[in-house]
Coordinates of N, CA, C and O in Angstrom, one line a residue:
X25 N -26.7 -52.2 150.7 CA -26.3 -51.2 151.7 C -26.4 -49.8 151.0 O -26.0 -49.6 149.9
X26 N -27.1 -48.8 151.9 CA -27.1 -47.7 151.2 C -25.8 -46.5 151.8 O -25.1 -46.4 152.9
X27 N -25.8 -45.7 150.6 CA -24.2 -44.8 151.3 C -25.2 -43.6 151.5 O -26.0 -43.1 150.8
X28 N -24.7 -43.2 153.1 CA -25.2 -41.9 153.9 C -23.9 -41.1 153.3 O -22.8 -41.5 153.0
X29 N -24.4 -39.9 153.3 CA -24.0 -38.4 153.0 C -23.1 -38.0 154.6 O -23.7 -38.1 155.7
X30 N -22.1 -37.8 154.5 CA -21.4 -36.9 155.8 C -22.1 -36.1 156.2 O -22.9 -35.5 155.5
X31 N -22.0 -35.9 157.4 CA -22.8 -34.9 157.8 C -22.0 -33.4 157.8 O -20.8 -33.1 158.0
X32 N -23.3 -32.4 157.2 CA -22.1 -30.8 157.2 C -21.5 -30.7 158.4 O -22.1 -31.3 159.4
X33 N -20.3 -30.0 158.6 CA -20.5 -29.2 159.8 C -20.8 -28.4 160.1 O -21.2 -27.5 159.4
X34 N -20.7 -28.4 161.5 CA -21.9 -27.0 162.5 C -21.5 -25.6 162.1 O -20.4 -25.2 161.8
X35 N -22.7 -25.0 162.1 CA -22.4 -23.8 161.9 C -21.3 -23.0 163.0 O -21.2 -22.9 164.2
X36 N -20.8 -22.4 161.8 CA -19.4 -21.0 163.3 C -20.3 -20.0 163.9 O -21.2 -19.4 163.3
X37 N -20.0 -19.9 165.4 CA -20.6 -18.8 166.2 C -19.6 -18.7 166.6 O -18.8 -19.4 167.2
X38 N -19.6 -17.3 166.2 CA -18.8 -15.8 167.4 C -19.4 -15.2 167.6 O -20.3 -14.9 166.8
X39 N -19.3 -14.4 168.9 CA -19.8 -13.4 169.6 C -18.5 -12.7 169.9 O -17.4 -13.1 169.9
X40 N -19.4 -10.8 170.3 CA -18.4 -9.8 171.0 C -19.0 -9.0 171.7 O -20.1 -8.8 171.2
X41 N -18.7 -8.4 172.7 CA -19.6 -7.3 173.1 C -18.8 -6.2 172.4 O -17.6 -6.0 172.1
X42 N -19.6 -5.6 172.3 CA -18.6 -4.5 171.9 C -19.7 -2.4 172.4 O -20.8 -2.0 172.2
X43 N -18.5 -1.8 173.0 CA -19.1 -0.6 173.7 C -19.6 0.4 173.1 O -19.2 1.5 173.3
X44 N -20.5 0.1 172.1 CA -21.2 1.2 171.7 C -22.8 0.3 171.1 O -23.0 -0.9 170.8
X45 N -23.8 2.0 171.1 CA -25.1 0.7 171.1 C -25.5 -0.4 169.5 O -24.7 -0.7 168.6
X46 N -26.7 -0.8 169.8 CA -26.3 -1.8 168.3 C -27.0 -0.6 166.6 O -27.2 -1.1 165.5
X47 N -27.1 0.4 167.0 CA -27.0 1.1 166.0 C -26.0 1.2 165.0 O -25.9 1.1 163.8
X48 N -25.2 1.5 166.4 CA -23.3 2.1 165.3 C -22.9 0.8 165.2 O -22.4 0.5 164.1
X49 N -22.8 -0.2 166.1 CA -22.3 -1.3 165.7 C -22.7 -1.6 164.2 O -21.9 -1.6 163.2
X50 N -24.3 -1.9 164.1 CA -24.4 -1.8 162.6 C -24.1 -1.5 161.6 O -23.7 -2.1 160.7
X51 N -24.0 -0.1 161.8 CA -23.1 1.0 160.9 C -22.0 0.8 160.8 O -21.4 1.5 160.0
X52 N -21.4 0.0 161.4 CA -19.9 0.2 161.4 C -19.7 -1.2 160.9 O -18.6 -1.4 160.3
X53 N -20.6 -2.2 161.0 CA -20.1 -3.5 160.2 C -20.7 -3.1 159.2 O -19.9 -3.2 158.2
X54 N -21.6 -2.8 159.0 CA -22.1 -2.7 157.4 C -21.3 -1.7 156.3 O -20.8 -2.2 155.3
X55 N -21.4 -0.2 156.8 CA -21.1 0.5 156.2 C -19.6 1.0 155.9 O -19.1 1.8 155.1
X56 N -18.9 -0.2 157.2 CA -17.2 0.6 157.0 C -16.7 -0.9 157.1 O -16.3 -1.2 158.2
X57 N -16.7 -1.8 156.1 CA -16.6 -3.2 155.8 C -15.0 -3.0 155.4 O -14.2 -3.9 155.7
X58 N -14.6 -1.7 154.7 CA -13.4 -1.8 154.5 C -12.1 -1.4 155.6 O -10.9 -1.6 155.5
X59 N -12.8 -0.8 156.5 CA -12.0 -0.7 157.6 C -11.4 -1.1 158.9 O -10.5 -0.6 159.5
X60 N -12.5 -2.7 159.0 CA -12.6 -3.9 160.2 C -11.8 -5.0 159.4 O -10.8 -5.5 159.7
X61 N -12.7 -5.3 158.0 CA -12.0 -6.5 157.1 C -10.7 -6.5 156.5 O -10.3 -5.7 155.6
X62 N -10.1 -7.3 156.9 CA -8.2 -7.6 156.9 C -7.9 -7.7 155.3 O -7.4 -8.7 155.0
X63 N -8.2 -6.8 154.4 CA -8.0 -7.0 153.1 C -6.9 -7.7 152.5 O -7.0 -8.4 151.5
X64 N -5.9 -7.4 153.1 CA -4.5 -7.6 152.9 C -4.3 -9.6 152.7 O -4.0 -10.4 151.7
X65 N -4.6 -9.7 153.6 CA -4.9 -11.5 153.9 C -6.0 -12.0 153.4 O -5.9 -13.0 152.6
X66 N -7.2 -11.3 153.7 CA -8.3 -12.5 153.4 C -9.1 -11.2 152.5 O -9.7 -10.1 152.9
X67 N -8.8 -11.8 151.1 CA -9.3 -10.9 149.9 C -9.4 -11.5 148.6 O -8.4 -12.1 148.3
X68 N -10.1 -11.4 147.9 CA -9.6 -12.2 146.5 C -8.6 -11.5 145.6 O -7.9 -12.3 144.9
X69 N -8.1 -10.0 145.4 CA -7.3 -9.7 145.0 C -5.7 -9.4 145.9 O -4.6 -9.1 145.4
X70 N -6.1 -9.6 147.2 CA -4.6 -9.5 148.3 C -4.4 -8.3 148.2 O -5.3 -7.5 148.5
X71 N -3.1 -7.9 147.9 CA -2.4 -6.0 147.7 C -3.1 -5.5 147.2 O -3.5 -4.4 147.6
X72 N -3.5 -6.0 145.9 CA -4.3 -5.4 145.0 C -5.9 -4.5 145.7 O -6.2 -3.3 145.6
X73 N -6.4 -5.4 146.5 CA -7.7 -4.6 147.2 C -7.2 -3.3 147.8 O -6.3 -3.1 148.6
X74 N -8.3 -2.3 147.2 CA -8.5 -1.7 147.9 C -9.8 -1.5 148.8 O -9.7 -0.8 149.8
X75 N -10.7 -1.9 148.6 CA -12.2 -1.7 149.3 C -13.4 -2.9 149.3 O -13.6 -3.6 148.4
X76 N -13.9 -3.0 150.3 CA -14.6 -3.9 149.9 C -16.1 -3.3 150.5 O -16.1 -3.3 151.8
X77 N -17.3 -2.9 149.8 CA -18.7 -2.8 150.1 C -19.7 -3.8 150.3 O -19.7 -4.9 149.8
X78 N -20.6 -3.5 151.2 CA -21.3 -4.2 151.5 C -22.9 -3.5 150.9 O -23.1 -2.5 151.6
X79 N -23.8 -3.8 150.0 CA -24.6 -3.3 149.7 C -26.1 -2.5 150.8 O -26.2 -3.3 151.8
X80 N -26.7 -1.9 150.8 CA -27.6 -1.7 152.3 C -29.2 -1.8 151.5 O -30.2 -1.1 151.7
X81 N -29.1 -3.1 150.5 CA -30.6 -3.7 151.0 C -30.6 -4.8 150.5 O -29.9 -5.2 149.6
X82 N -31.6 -5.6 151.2 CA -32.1 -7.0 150.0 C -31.7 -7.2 148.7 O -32.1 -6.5 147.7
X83 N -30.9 -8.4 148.5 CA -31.1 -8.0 146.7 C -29.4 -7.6 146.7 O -28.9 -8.1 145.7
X84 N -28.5 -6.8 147.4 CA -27.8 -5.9 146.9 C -26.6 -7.0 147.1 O -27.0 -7.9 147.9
X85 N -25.3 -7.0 146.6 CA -23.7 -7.3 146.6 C -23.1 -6.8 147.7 O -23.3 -5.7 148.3
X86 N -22.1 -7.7 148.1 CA -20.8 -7.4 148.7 C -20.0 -7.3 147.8 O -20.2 -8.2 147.0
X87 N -18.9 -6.4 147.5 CA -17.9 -6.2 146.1 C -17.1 -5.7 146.9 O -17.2 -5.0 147.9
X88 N -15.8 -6.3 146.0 CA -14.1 -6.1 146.7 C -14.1 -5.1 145.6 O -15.0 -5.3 144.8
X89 N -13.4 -4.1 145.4 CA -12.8 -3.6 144.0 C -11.1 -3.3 144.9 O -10.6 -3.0 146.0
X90 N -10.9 -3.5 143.6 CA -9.0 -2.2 143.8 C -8.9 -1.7 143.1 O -9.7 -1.6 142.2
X91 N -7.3 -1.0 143.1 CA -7.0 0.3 143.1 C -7.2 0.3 141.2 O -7.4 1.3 140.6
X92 N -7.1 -0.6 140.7 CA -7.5 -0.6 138.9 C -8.5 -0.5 138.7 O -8.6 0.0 137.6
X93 N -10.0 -0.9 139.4 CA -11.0 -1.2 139.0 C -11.5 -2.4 138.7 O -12.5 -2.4 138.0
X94 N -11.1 -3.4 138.9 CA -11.3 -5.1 139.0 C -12.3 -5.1 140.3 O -12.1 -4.4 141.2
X95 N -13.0 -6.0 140.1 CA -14.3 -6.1 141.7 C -14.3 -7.6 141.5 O -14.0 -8.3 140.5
X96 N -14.5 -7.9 142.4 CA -15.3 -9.5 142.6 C -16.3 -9.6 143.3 O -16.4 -8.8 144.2
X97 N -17.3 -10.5 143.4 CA -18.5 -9.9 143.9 C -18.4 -11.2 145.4 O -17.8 -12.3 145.4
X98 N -18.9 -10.8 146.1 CA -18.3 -11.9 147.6 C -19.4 -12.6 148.3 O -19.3 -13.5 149.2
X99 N -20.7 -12.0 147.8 CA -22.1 -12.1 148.2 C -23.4 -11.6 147.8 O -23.3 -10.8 146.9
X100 N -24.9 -11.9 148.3 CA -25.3 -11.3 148.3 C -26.0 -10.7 149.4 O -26.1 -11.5 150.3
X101 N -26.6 -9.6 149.7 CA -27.9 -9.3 150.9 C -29.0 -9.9 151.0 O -29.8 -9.8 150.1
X102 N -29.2 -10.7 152.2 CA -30.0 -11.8 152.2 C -31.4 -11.2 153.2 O -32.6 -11.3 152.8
X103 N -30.8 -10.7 154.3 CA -31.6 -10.3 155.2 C -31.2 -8.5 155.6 O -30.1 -8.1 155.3
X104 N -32.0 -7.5 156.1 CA -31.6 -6.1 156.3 C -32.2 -5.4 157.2 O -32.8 -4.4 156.8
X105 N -32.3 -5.7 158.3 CA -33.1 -5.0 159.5 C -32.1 -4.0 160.0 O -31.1 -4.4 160.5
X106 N -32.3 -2.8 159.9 CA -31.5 -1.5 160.0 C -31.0 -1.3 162.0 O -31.6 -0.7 162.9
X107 N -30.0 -1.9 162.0 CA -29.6 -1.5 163.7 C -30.3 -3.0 164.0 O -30.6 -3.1 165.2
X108 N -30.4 -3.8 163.4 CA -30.9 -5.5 164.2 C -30.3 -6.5 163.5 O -29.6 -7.2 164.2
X109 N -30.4 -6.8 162.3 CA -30.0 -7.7 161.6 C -29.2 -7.5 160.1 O -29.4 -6.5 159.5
X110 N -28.5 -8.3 159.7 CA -27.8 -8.4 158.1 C -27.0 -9.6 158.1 O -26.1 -9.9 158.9
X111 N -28.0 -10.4 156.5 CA -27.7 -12.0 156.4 C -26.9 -11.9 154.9 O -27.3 -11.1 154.0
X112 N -26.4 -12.3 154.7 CA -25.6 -12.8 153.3 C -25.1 -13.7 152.7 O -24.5 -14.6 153.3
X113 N -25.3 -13.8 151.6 CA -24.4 -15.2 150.8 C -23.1 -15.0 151.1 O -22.7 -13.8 151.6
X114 N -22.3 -15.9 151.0 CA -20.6 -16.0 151.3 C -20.0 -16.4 150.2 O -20.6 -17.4 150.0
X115 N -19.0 -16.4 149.2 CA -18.3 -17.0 148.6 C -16.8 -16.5 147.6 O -16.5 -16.9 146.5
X116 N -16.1 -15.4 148.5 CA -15.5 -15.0 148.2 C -14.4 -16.0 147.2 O -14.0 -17.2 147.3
X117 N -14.3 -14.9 146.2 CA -13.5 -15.9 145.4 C -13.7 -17.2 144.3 O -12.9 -17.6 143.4
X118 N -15.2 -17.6 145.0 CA -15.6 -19.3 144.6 C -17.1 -19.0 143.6 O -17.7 -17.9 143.6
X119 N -17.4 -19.8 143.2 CA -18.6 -19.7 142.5 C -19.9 -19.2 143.5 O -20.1 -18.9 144.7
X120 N -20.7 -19.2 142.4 CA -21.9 -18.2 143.6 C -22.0 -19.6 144.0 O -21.3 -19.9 144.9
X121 N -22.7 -20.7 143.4 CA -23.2 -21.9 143.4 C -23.0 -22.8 144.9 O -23.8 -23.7 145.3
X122 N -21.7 -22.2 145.6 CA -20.9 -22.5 146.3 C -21.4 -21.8 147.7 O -20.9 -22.3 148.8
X123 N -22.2 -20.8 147.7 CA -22.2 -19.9 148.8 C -22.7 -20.5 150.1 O -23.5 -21.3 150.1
X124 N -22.0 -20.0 151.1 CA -22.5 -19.8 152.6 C -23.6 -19.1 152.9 O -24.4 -18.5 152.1
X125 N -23.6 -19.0 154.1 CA -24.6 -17.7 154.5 C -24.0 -17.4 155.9 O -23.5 -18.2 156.7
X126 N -24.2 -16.0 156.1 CA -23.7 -15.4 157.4 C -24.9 -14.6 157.4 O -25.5 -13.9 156.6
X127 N -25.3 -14.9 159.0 CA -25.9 -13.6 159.6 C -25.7 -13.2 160.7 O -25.5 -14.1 161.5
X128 N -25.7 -11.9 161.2 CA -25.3 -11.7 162.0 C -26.5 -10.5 162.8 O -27.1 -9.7 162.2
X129 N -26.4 -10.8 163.9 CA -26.9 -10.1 165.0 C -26.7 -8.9 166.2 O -25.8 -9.0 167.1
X130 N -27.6 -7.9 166.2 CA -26.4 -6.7 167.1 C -28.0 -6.3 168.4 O -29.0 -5.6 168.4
X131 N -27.4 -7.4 169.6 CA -28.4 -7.2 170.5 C -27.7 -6.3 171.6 O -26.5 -6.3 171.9
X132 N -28.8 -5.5 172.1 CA -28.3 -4.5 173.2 C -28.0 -5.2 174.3 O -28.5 -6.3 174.3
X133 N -27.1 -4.7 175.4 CA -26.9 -5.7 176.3 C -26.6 -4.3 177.2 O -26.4 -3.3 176.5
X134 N -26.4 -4.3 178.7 CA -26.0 -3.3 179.2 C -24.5 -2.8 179.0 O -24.4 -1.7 179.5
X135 N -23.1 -3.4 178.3 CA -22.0 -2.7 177.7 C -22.7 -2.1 176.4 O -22.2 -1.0 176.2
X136 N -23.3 -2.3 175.6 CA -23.3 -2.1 174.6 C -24.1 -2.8 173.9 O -25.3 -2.9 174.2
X137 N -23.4 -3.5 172.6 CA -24.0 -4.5 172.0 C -23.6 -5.8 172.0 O -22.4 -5.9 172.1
X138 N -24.2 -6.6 171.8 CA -23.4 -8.3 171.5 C -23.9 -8.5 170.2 O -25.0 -8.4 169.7
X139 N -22.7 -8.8 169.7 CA -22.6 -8.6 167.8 C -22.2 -10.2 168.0 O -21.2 -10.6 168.5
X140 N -23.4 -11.2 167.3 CA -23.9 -12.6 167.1 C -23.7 -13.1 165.6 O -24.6 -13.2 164.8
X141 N -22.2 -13.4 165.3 CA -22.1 -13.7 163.8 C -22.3 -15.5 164.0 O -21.8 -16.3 164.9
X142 N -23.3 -15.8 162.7 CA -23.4 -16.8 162.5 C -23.2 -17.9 161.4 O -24.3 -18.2 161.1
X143 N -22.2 -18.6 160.8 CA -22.1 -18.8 159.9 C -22.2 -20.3 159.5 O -21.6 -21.2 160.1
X144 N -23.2 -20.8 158.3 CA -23.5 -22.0 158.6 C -23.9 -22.2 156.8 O -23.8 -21.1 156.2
X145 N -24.3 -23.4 155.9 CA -24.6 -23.7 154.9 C -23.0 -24.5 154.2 O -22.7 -24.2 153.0
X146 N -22.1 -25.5 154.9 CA -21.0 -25.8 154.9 C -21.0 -26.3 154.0 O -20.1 -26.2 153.2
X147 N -22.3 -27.4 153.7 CA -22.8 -28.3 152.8 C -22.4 -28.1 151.1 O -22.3 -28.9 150.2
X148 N -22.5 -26.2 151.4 CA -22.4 -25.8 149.7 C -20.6 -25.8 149.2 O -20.1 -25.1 148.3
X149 N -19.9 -26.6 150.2 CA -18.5 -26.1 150.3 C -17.7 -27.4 149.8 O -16.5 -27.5 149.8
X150 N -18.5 -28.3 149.4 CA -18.0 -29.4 148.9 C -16.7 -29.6 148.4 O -15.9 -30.5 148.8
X151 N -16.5 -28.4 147.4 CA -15.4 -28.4 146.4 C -14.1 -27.9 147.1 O -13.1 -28.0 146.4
X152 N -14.0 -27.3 148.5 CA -13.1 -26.7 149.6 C -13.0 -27.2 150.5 O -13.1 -26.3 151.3
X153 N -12.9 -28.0 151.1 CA -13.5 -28.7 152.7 C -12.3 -28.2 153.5 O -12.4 -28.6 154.6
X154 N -11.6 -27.6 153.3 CA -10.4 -26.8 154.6 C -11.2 -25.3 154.5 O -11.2 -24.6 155.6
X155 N -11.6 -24.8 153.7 CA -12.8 -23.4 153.8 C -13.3 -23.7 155.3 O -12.6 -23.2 156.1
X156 N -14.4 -24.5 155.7 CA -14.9 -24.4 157.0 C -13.8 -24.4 158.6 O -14.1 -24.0 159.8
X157 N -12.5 -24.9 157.9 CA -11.6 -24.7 159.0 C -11.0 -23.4 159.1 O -10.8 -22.9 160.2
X158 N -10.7 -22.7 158.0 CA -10.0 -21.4 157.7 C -11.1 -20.3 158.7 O -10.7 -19.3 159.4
X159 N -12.7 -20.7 158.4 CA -13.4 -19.9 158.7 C -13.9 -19.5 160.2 O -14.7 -18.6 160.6
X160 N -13.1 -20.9 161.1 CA -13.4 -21.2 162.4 C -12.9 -19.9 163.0 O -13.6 -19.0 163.6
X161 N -11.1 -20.0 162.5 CA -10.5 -18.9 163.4 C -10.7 -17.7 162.9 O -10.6 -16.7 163.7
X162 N -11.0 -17.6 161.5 CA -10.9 -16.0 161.2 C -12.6 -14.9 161.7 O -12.7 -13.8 162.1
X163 N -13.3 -15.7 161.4 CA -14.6 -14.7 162.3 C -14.2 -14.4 163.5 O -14.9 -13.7 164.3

């Protein structure tokens, strides 16, 4: 008899509209990461965070740092279409080895934009398997 592998589960989709076009939406998820993301709760340093960046190309880091100068790195830039797209590794906290991927989407729609987060690669989460639940409700 041979042993089958569980199957991952499905990737998280959330959607939002949100009232402004998908330029600033961009801008505003990318560039002001520390002002939307709930540091306080979901951070690798908790109180300690103060900021967390998101790098703006291919290649570049997402990094928590606080108020000491301690960082942890949470990703990397996967994908970077300026006002269309930005994909990244995920693994706040956990080994790179471990990473997700998120990408996310900012299509015009007549309110605004619909900002299309998608989060999927569960398979790398082996060593967490309540991670993929934690991550249902919080996107």
């Amino acid at each position: 008899m041979t042993a089958t592998a569980a199957p991952s589960p499905a990737p998280i989709v959330r959607t939002i509209e949100v009232a402004v076009p998908p330029a600033r939406a961009f801008e505003l998820f990318t560039a002001r990461m520390s002002d939307w993301w709930p540091l306080s709760s979901h951070s690798v340093f908790g109180a300690e965070a103060e900021s967390v960046r998101l790098a703006r190309e291919v290649g570049g880091e997402i990094v928590e740092h606080t108020r000491s100068g301690e960082t942890s790195v949470w990703g990397t830039v996967l994908a970077w279409e300026d006002g269309v797209e930005v994909g990244f590794t995920w693994h706040p906290g956990a080994d790179s080895r471990h990473a997700t991927q998120v990408h996310v989407r900012f299509e015009p729609v007549p309110v605004g934009t619909l900002v299309v987060v998608v989060h999927d690669g569960w398979e790398q989460r082996a060593d967490e398997p309540d991670a993929y639940r934690m991550y249902q409700a919080d996107w």
